[in-house]
Short mmCIF file of C-alpha atoms in Angstrom, two decimals:
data_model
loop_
_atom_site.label_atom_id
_atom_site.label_comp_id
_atom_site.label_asym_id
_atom_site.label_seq_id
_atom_site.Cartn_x
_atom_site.Cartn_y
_atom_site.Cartn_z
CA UNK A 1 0.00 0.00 0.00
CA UNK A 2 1.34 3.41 -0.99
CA UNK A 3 2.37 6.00 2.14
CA UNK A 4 -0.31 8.38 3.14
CA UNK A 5 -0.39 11.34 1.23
CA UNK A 6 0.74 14.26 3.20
CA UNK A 7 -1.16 17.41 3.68
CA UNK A 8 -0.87 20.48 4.80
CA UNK A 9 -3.85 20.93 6.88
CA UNK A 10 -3.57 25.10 6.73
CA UNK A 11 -4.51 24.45 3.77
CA UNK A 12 -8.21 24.21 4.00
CA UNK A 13 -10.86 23.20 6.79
CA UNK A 14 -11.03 19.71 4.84
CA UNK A 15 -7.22 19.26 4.99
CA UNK A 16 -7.45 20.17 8.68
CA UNK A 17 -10.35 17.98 9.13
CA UNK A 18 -8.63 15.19 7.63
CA UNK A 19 -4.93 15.47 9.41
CA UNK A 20 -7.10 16.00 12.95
CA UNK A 21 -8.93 12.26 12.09
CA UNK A 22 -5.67 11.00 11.23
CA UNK A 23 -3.58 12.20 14.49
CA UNK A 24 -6.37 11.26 16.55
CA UNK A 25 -6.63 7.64 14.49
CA UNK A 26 -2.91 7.38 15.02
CA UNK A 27 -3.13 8.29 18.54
CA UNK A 28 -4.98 5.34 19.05
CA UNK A 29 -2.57 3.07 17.42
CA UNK A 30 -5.15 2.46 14.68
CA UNK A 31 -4.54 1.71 10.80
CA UNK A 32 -7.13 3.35 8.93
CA UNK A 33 -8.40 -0.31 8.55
CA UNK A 34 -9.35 -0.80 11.86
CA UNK A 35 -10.85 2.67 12.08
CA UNK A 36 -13.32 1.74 9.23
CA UNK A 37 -14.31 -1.91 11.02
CA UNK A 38 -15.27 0.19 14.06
CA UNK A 39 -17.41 2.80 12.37
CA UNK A 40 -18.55 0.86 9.92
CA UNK A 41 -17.49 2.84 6.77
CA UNK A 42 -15.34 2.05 4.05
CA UNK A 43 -11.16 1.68 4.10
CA UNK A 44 -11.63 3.22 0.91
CA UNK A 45 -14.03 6.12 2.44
CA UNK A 46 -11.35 7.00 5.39
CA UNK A 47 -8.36 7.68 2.98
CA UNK A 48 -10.26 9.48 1.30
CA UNK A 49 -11.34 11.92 3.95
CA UNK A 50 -7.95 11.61 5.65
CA UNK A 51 -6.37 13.11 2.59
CA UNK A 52 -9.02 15.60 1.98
CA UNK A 53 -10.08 14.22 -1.63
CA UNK A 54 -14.05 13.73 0.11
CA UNK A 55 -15.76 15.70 2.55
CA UNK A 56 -17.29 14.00 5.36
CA UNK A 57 -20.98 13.82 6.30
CA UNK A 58 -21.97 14.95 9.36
CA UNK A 59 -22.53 11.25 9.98
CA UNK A 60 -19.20 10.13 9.44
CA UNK A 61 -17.81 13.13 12.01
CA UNK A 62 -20.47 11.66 15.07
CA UNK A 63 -19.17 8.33 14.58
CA UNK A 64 -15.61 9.16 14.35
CA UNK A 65 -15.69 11.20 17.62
CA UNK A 66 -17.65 8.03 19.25
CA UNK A 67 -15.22 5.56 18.60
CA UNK A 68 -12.46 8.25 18.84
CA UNK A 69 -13.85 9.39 22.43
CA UNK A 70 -12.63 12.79 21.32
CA UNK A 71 -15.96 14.61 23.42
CA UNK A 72 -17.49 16.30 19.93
CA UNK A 73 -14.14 17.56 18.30
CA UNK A 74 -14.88 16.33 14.82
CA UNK A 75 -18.36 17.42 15.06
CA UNK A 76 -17.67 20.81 16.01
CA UNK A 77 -15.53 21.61 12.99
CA UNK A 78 -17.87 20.02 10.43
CA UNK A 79 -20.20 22.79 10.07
CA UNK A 80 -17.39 24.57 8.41
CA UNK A 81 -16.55 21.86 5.75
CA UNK A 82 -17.51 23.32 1.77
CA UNK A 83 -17.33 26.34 3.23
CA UNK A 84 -13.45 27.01 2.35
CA UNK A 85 -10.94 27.93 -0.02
CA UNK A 86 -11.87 27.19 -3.60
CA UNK A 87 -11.85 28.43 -7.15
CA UNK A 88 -14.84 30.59 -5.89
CA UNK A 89 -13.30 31.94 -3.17
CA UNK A 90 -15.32 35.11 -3.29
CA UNK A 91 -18.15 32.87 -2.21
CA UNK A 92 -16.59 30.98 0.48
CA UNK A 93 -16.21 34.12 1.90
CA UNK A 94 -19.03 35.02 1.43
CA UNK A 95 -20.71 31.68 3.55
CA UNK A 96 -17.79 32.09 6.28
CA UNK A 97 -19.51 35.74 6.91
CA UNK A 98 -23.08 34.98 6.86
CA UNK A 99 -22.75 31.84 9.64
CA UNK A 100 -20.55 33.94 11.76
CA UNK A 101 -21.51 35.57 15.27
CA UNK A 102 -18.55 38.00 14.81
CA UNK A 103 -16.30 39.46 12.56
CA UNK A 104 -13.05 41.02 13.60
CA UNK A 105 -11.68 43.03 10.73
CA UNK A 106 -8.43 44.90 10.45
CA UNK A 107 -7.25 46.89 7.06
CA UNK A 108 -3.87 48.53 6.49
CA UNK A 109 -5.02 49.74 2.94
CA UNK A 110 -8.60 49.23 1.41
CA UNK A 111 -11.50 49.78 2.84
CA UNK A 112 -13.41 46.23 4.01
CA UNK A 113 -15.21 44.84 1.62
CA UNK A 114 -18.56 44.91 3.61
CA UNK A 115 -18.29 48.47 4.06
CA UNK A 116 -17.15 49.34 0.47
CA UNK A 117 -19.51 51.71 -1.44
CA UNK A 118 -20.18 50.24 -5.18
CA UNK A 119 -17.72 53.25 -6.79
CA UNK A 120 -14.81 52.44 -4.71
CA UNK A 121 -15.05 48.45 -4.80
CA UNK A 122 -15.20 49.01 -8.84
CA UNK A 123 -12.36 51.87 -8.51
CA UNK A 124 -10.25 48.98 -6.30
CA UNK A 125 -11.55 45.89 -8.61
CA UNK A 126 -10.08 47.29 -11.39
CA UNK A 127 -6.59 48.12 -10.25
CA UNK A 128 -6.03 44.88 -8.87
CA UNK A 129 -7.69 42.90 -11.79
CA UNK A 130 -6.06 44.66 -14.78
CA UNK A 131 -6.76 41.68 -17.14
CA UNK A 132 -10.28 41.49 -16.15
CA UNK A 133 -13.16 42.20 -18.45
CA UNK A 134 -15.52 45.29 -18.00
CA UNK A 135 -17.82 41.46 -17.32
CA UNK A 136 -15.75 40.02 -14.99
CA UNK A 137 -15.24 43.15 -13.00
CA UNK A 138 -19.22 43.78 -12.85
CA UNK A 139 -19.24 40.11 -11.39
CA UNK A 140 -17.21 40.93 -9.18
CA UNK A 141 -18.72 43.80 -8.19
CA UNK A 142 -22.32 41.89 -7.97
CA UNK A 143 -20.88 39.82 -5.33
CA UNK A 144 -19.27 42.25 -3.09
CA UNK A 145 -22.68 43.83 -3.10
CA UNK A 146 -24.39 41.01 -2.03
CA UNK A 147 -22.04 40.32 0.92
CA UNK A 148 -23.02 43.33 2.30
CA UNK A 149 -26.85 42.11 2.68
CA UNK A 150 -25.55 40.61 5.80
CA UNK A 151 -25.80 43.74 7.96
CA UNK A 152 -29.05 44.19 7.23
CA UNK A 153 -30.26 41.09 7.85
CA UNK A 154 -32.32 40.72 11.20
CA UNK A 155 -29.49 39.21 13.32
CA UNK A 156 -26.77 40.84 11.77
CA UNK A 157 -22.92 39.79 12.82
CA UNK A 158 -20.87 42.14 15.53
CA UNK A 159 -18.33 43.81 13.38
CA UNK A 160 -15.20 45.24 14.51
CA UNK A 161 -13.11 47.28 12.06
CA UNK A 162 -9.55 48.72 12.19
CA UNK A 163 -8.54 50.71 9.93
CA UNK A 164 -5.17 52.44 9.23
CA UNK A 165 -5.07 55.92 8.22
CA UNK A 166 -3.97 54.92 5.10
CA UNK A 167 -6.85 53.89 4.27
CA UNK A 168 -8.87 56.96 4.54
CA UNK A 169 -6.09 59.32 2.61
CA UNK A 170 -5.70 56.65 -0.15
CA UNK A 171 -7.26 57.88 -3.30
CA UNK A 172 -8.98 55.36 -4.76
CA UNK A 173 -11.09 56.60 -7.42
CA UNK A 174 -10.38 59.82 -6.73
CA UNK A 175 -11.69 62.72 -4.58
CA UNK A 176 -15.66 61.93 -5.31
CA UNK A 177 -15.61 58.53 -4.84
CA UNK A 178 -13.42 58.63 -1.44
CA UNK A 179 -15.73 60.65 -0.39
CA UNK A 180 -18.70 58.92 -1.13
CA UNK A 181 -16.69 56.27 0.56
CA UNK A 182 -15.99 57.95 3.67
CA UNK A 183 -19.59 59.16 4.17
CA UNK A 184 -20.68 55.58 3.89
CA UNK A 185 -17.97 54.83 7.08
CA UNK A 186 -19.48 57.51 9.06
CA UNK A 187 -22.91 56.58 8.41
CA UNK A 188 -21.81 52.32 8.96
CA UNK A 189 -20.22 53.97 12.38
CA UNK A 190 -24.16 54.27 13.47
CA UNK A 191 -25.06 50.99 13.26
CA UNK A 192 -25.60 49.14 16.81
CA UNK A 193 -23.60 45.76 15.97
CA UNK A 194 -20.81 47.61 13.77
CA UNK A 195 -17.41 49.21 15.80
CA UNK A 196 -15.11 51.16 13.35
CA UNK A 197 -11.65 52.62 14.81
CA UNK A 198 -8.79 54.54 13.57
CA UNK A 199 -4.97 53.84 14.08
CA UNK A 200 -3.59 57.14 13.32
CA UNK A 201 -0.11 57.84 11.36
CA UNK A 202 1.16 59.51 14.83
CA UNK A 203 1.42 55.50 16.04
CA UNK A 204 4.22 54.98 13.89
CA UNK A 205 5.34 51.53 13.32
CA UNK A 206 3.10 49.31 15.11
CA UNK A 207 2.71 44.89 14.66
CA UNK A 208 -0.44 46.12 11.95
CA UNK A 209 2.03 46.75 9.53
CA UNK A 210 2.79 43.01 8.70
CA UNK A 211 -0.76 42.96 6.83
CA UNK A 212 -4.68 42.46 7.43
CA UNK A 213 -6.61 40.69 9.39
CA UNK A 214 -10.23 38.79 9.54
CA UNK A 215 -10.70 36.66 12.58
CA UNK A 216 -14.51 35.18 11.99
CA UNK A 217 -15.99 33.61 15.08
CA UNK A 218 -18.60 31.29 14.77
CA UNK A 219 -21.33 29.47 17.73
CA UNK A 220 -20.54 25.85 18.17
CA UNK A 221 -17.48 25.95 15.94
CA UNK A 222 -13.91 27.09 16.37
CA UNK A 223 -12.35 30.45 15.24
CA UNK A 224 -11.09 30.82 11.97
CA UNK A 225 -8.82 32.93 10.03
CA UNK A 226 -9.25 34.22 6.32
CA UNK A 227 -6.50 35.35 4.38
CA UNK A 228 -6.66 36.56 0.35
CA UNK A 229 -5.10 37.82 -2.24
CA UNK A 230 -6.25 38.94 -5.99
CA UNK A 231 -6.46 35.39 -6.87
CA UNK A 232 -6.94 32.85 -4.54
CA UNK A 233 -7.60 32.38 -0.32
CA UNK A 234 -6.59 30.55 2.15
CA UNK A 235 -8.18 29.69 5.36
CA UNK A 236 -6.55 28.89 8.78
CA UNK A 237 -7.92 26.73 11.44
CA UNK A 238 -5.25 25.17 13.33
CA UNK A 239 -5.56 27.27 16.83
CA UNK A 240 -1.61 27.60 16.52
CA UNK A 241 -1.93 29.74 13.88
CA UNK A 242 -5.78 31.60 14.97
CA UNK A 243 -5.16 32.15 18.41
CA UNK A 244 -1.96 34.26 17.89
CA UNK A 245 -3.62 36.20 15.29
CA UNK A 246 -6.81 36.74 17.25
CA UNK A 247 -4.35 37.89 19.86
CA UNK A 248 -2.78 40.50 17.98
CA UNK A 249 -6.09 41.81 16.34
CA UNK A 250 -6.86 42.49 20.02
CA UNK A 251 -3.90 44.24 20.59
CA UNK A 252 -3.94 46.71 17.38
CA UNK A 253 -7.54 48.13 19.34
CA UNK A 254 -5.15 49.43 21.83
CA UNK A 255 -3.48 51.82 19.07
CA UNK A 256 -7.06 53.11 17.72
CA UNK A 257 -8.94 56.15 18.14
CA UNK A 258 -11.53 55.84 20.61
CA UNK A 259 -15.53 54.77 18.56
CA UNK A 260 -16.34 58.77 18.99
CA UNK A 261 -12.77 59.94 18.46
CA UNK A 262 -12.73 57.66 15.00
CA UNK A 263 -15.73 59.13 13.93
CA UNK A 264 -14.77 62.43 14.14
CA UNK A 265 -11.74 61.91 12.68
CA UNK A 266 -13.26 59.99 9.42
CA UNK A 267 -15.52 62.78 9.26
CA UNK A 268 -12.23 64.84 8.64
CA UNK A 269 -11.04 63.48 6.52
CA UNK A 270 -13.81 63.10 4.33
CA UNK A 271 -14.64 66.52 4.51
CA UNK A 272 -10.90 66.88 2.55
CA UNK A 273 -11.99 65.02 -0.78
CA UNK A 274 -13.60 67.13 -3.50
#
């Protein structure tokens, strides 16, 4: 029988899901065959899933943690499986926000997307996607709108935005459309579930600097990370790797502007693009 194939189980919730079964299969001293003669599923079926090339049901999860005796780990991550990286990562995201309880948000350059009026997410979709067509850029667009849907929803996620100053004195689009941008902070800085702060330039160099953040936190599932670039995303669930992060998200709050202060201060600076 060929080795195991290795993953890398930051890769996505399904590689994580599938190197967690196998270190708790190993831990047991179990081959993959035995674990299939106690649940009652396939050799075949527990490769597969160990290696991330099937998802499991939530079936397959329950009786894992019986045999396992892990008290509900495998179970508690499932909800989260399909609902990762992928060639439409714009979607996953999209899932990722609407099941979670809270969203912790931090931006060194561009306005969040969720707060992004439909001007400036063009202005921004088009200087990143320079190959797109005028199509594919609408597409975009389409779906950066919808996203946003989730604040007005009836049970809308607690949202807590940093943003560098950078971000504000950017100009994307140019002076109308950072404008129009900034007024649409201000008025998103009224609504009950949504906190937006400022780190000022006067901080200097601060641990923000490294890059953005999105912690997403979730009832009955763990925390999560989600990381992107113009093409592709990558989502991290190993606590190693989220708890740090979550950490330091925390930490950035102390260099921000006070919820009043930030407000004021956005109102500035909008008040400076023509």
């Amino acid at each position: 029988m060929p080795a195991p194939k290795e993953l890398d189980p930051s890769t996505s919730v399904s590689a994580y899901w599938g190197s967690e079964l196998r270190r708790l299969r190993e831990a047991r001293g179990w081959s993959q065959q035995e674990l299939a003669r106690r649940t009652s599923y396939s050799t075949s079926l527990v490769g597969l899933i160990e290696t991330a090339a099937r998802a499991p049901t939530r079936k397959f999860a329950q009786r894992c943690d019986e045999v396992l005796e892990t008290g509900g780990t495998l179970v508690k991550l499932w909800p989260l499986i399909g609902r990762e990286s992928s060639p439409a990562w714009v979607r996953s995201l999209f899932e990722l926000e609407w099941e979670a309880r809270t969203l912790r948000n931090y931006q060194l350059a561009v306005v969040p997307g969720l707060l992004q009026t439909e001007d400036y997410a063009r202005a921004l979709t088009r200087a990143g996607r320079p190959f797109d067509t005028e199509k594919e850029v609408e597409e975009m667009i389409t779906v950066r709108m919808q996203r946003q849907r989730l604040l007005d929803r009836p049970d809308p996620p607690i949202l807590f935005v940093l943003l560098d100053e950078a971000v504000l004195t950017r100009p994307i689009g140019g002076g109308g459309v950072m404008r129009g941008q900034l007024e649409h902070l201000l008025k998103a800085t009224t609504r009950p579930r949504v906190t937006i702060q400022v780190i000022p330039f006067e901080v200097g160099a601060y641990a923000g600097l490294a890059g953005p953040i999105l912690v997403l936190s979730f009832k009955g599932a763990p925390d999560i990370v989600y990381m992107e670039n113009a093409e592709s995303a990558q989502i991290l669930i190993d606590p190693a790797r989220v708890d740090p992060l979550s950490a330091q998200f925390d930490a950035l709050r102390s260099y921000a502007l006070p919820q009043a202060a930030s407000a004021a201060f956005i109102e500035k600076r909008m008040n400076t693009w023509i």
